[in-house]
Amino acid sequence: KQEVTQIPAALSVPEGENLVLNCSFTDSAIYNLQWFRQDPGKGLTSLLLIQSSQREQTSGRLNASLDKSSGRSTLYIAASQPGDSATYLCAVSEVETSGSRLTFGEGTQLTVNP
Amino acid sequence: GAGVSQSPSNKVTEKGKDVELRCDPISGHTALYWYRQSLGQGLEFLIYFQGNSAPDKSGLPSDRFSAERTGGSVSTLTIQRTQQEDSAVYLCASSLRSRVTVYGYTFGSGTRLTVV
């Protein structure tokens, strides 16, 4: 059974810092890995998607990497801003399940202090 | 539509009543998923639709939960005889099944269900 773990569970940083969020998964048979952002009381906003054949994806100040063989992904946020405060979720799309559904980590709750 | 639409956004119901939650996926998306997020917990898979059929219902927590999809579009998640432990945010997602590896999944804003 696929298990996804995110470290740390919570992170508080001053504005302007660069930071790294970590995600690990136990089964490397994935179609893709997707990073989402969730604001309090809201749904999920997709940030980056990395296909299983890719190593990284970039969007603005965000960079996500994938090492499928070791079951790891990182989300790098450059020059953090208070508006980045949210919960960040990592999810993998499983090859072995019907519909290739997503399995989520528990999330990292990020607070960026002005 | 432009995105995944869920209604209602908030629902408060009395214990024992039935509720219906609606999801309108992105037009043309053949795959539809329901997830549940309980307070302080991660997202839990409930059910997957491909077209109007549900090949995977393995995540439905009890027989009080059911879902259907009509016309390959709108889906309804029904919870009968609601219990307090059903209180959660119910999220719907859709994807273009043939291109999920490239485009991934799009989520709606969710329905926050509170059973009192």
Tab-separated table of C-alpha atoms in Angstrom:
chain	number	residue	atom	x	y	z
A	1	LYS	CA	0.000	0.000	0.000
A	2	GLN	CA	1.329	3.405	-0.985
A	3	GLU	CA	2.220	5.692	1.893
A	4	VAL	CA	3.165	9.347	1.531
A	5	THR	CA	4.985	11.226	4.268
A	6	GLN	CA	5.668	14.939	4.478
A	7	ILE	CA	8.289	16.571	6.644
A	8	PRO	CA	8.117	18.869	8.499
A	9	ALA	CA	4.501	18.895	9.639
A	10	ALA	CA	4.761	22.615	10.357
A	11	LEU	CA	7.244	25.312	9.500
A	12	SER	CA	7.466	28.968	10.507
A	13	VAL	CA	9.950	31.254	8.775
A	14	PRO	CA	10.603	34.985	8.434
A	15	GLU	CA	9.728	36.665	5.174
A	16	GLY	CA	12.403	36.413	2.496
A	17	GLU	CA	13.783	33.028	3.467
A	18	ASN	CA	14.253	30.224	0.983
A	19	LEU	CA	12.742	26.976	2.200
A	20	VAL	CA	12.374	23.314	1.310
A	21	LEU	CA	9.421	21.034	1.938
A	22	ASN	CA	9.973	17.303	1.768
A	23	CYS	CA	7.786	14.470	0.543
A	24	SER	CA	8.549	10.751	0.458
A	25	PHE	CA	6.552	7.830	-0.904
A	26	THR	CA	6.956	4.095	-0.483
A	27	ASP	CA	5.992	2.718	-3.914
A	28	SER	CA	7.886	4.107	-6.899
A	29	ALA	CA	5.254	2.865	-9.398
A	30	ILE	CA	3.659	6.263	-9.921
A	31	TYR	CA	2.317	8.158	-12.933
A	32	ASN	CA	3.062	11.549	-11.512
A	33	LEU	CA	3.507	13.597	-8.359
A	34	GLN	CA	1.540	16.746	-7.735
A	35	TRP	CA	2.069	19.524	-5.192
A	36	PHE	CA	-1.011	21.371	-3.994
A	37	ARG	CA	-1.649	24.370	-1.809
A	38	GLN	CA	-4.608	24.544	0.561
A	39	ASP	CA	-5.668	27.750	2.279
A	40	PRO	CA	-7.786	27.481	5.462
A	41	GLY	CA	-11.351	26.476	4.649
A	42	LYS	CA	-10.609	26.216	0.938
A	43	GLY	CA	-10.099	23.538	-1.674
A	44	LEU	CA	-6.822	22.477	-3.263
A	45	THR	CA	-4.917	24.559	-5.773
A	46	SER	CA	-2.479	22.697	-7.984
A	47	LEU	CA	1.013	24.195	-7.911
A	48	LEU	CA	3.219	21.838	-9.865
A	49	LEU	CA	2.922	18.439	-11.503
A	50	ILE	CA	5.948	16.265	-12.244
A	51	GLN	CA	5.503	13.308	-14.563
A	52	SER	CA	7.257	10.110	-13.540
A	53	SER	CA	9.784	10.543	-16.345
A	54	GLN	CA	10.697	14.072	-15.270
A	55	ARG	CA	13.180	15.310	-12.692
A	56	GLU	CA	11.828	18.739	-11.889
A	57	GLN	CA	9.299	21.440	-12.686
A	58	THR	CA	9.457	25.169	-12.069
A	59	SER	CA	6.809	27.838	-11.765
A	60	GLY	CA	7.845	31.299	-10.663
A	61	ARG	CA	9.412	31.063	-7.203
A	62	LEU	CA	8.529	27.384	-6.898
A	63	ASN	CA	10.661	24.462	-7.944
A	64	ALA	CA	9.715	20.835	-7.413
A	65	SER	CA	12.060	17.911	-7.892
A	66	LEU	CA	11.377	14.205	-8.160
A	67	ASP	CA	13.659	11.250	-7.506
A	68	LYS	CA	11.367	8.352	-8.275
A	69	SER	CA	13.871	5.614	-7.539
A	70	SER	CA	14.409	6.832	-3.991
A	71	GLY	CA	10.773	7.826	-3.509
A	72	ARG	CA	11.417	11.488	-2.766
A	73	SER	CA	10.266	14.901	-3.876
A	74	THR	CA	11.084	18.375	-2.638
A	75	LEU	CA	9.291	21.654	-3.078
A	76	TYR	CA	11.615	24.632	-2.989
A	77	ILE	CA	10.117	28.062	-2.336
A	78	ALA	CA	12.404	31.008	-3.002
A	79	ALA	CA	12.155	34.365	-1.267
A	80	SER	CA	9.115	33.393	0.786
A	81	GLN	CA	6.291	35.897	1.303
A	82	PRO	CA	3.467	36.103	3.880
A	83	GLY	CA	1.047	35.223	1.087
A	84	ASP	CA	2.774	31.834	0.815
A	85	SER	CA	1.325	30.884	4.207
A	86	ALA	CA	-0.840	27.804	3.642
A	87	THR	CA	-0.775	24.031	3.923
A	88	TYR	CA	1.227	22.329	1.193
A	89	LEU	CA	0.177	18.839	0.159
A	90	CYS	CA	2.113	16.306	-1.840
A	91	ALA	CA	0.206	13.581	-3.706
A	92	VAL	CA	1.224	10.682	-5.947
A	93	SER	CA	-0.839	9.083	-8.660
A	94	GLU	CA	-0.701	5.325	-8.298
A	95	VAL	CA	-0.182	3.029	-11.270
A	96	GLU	CA	-1.589	-0.014	-9.502
A	97	THR	CA	-4.973	1.402	-8.556
A	98	SER	CA	-8.050	1.703	-10.698
A	99	GLY	CA	-8.288	5.247	-11.972
A	100	SER	CA	-4.750	6.002	-10.840
A	101	ARG	CA	-6.121	7.836	-7.849
A	102	LEU	CA	-4.062	10.179	-5.708
A	103	THR	CA	-2.584	9.288	-2.352
A	104	PHE	CA	-1.862	12.313	-0.222
A	105	GLY	CA	0.606	13.152	2.493
A	106	GLU	CA	-0.558	14.813	5.686
A	107	GLY	CA	0.759	18.180	4.547
A	108	THR	CA	3.191	20.822	5.755
A	109	GLN	CA	1.623	23.866	7.386
A	110	LEU	CA	3.752	26.858	6.395
A	111	THR	CA	3.675	30.235	8.119
A	112	VAL	CA	5.709	33.091	6.670
A	113	ASN	CA	6.030	35.945	9.154
A	114	PRO	CA	6.291	39.544	7.931
B	1	GLY	CA	-17.067	24.754	-17.085
B	2	ALA	CA	-13.789	26.460	-16.340
B	3	GLY	CA	-13.244	24.611	-13.098
B	4	VAL	CA	-14.678	21.963	-10.813
B	5	SER	CA	-17.766	23.308	-9.101
B	6	GLN	CA	-19.132	21.940	-5.846
B	7	SER	CA	-22.348	22.774	-4.055
B	8	PRO	CA	-23.305	23.650	-1.459
B	9	SER	CA	-20.116	25.199	-0.136
B	10	ASN	CA	-21.339	24.743	3.424
B	11	LYS	CA	-23.986	22.436	4.836
B	12	VAL	CA	-25.162	22.101	8.422
B	13	THR	CA	-27.483	19.198	9.068
B	14	GLU	CA	-29.015	17.439	12.025
B	15	LYS	CA	-27.844	14.005	12.987
B	16	GLY	CA	-29.925	11.360	11.256
B	17	LYS	CA	-30.848	13.448	8.235
B	18	ASP	CA	-29.783	12.629	4.663
B	19	VAL	CA	-27.600	15.012	2.658
B	20	GLU	CA	-26.655	15.312	-1.003
B	21	LEU	CA	-23.433	16.894	-2.173
B	22	ARG	CA	-22.984	17.872	-5.797
B	23	CYS	CA	-19.928	18.015	-8.032
B	24	ASP	CA	-19.838	19.466	-11.531
B	25	PRO	CA	-16.491	18.515	-13.134
B	26	ILE	CA	-14.575	20.244	-15.883
B	27	SER	CA	-16.309	19.698	-19.202
B	28	GLY	CA	-14.830	16.715	-21.005
B	29	HIS	CA	-13.122	15.244	-17.948
B	30	THR	CA	-14.000	11.573	-17.941
B	31	ALA	CA	-12.642	10.703	-14.497
B	32	LEU	CA	-14.159	12.014	-11.277
B	33	TYR	CA	-13.043	11.407	-7.702
B	34	TRP	CA	-14.491	12.113	-4.264
B	35	TYR	CA	-12.238	12.654	-1.252
B	36	ARG	CA	-12.939	13.466	2.373
B	37	GLN	CA	-10.831	15.618	4.671
B	38	SER	CA	-11.663	15.342	8.351
B	39	LEU	CA	-10.411	17.890	10.867
B	40	GLY	CA	-6.700	17.472	11.417
B	41	GLN	CA	-6.462	14.523	9.046
B	42	GLY	CA	-5.261	13.949	5.527
B	43	LEU	CA	-7.341	13.466	2.425
B	44	GLU	CA	-9.131	10.134	2.299
B	45	PHE	CA	-10.194	8.607	-1.044
B	46	LEU	CA	-13.880	7.700	-1.246
B	47	ILE	CA	-14.848	6.739	-4.807
B	48	TYR	CA	-13.735	6.992	-8.429
B	49	PHE	CA	-15.917	7.303	-11.539
B	50	GLN	CA	-14.898	6.650	-15.110
B	51	GLY	CA	-17.783	7.960	-17.174
B	52	ASN	CA	-20.935	6.914	-15.338
B	53	SER	CA	-19.527	3.766	-13.805
B	54	ALA	CA	-17.671	3.477	-10.508
B	55	PRO	CA	-14.895	0.898	-10.845
B	56	ASP	CA	-13.547	1.731	-7.398
B	57	LYS	CA	-15.834	2.310	-4.420
B	58	SER	CA	-13.350	0.943	-1.946
B	59	GLY	CA	-13.043	4.141	0.061
B	60	LEU	CA	-16.699	4.554	0.972
B	61	PRO	CA	-16.688	4.233	4.784
B	62	SER	CA	-20.088	2.566	5.202
B	63	ASP	CA	-23.257	1.627	3.338
B	64	ARG	CA	-24.729	4.971	4.385
B	65	PHE	CA	-22.531	6.511	1.682
B	66	SER	CA	-23.404	6.257	-2.000
B	67	ALA	CA	-22.602	8.174	-5.142
B	68	GLU	CA	-23.772	8.351	-8.693
B	69	ARG	CA	-22.781	10.115	-11.864
B	70	THR	CA	-25.087	10.850	-14.757
B	71	GLY	CA	-24.379	11.818	-18.333
B	72	GLY	CA	-20.678	11.428	-17.695
B	73	SER	CA	-20.794	14.776	-15.952
B	74	VAL	CA	-22.414	15.780	-12.656
B	75	SER	CA	-21.919	13.536	-9.639
B	76	THR	CA	-23.882	13.392	-6.410
B	77	LEU	CA	-22.542	11.997	-3.140
B	78	THR	CA	-25.337	11.012	-0.771
B	79	ILE	CA	-24.917	10.371	2.937
B	80	GLN	CA	-27.892	8.765	4.645
B	81	ARG	CA	-28.672	9.007	8.359
B	82	THR	CA	-25.752	11.352	8.956
B	83	GLN	CA	-23.584	10.918	12.035
B	84	GLN	CA	-21.338	13.438	13.758
B	85	GLU	CA	-18.251	11.601	12.512
B	86	ASP	CA	-19.360	12.413	8.956
B	87	SER	CA	-18.471	16.058	9.594
B	88	ALA	CA	-15.668	16.893	7.183
B	89	VAL	CA	-14.816	18.731	4.004
B	90	TYR	CA	-15.824	16.694	0.969
B	91	LEU	CA	-13.672	17.423	-2.075
B	92	CYS	CA	-14.297	16.478	-5.664
B	93	ALA	CA	-11.648	16.259	-8.375
B	94	SER	CA	-11.726	15.545	-12.079
B	95	SER	CA	-9.164	14.592	-14.677
B	96	LEU	CA	-8.830	13.765	-18.341
B	97	ARG	CA	-8.245	10.059	-17.861
B	98	SER	CA	-6.154	9.605	-20.961
B	99	ARG	CA	-3.893	12.522	-20.064
B	100	VAL	CA	-3.738	12.319	-16.295
B	101	THR	CA	-0.005	11.788	-16.388
B	102	VAL	CA	0.418	15.133	-18.095
B	103	TYR	CA	-2.328	17.301	-16.698
B	104	GLY	CA	-3.031	15.792	-13.306
B	105	TYR	CA	-6.131	16.527	-11.301
B	106	THR	CA	-8.236	19.629	-10.683
B	107	PHE	CA	-10.051	19.991	-7.373
B	108	GLY	CA	-13.169	21.887	-6.450
B	109	SER	CA	-13.440	24.154	-3.419
B	110	GLY	CA	-15.196	21.492	-1.407
B	111	THR	CA	-18.339	21.192	0.682
B	112	ARG	CA	-17.907	21.673	4.414
B	113	LEU	CA	-20.405	19.368	6.104
B	114	THR	CA	-21.236	19.832	9.775
B	115	VAL	CA	-23.498	17.335	11.504
B	116	VAL	CA	-24.987	18.663	14.744
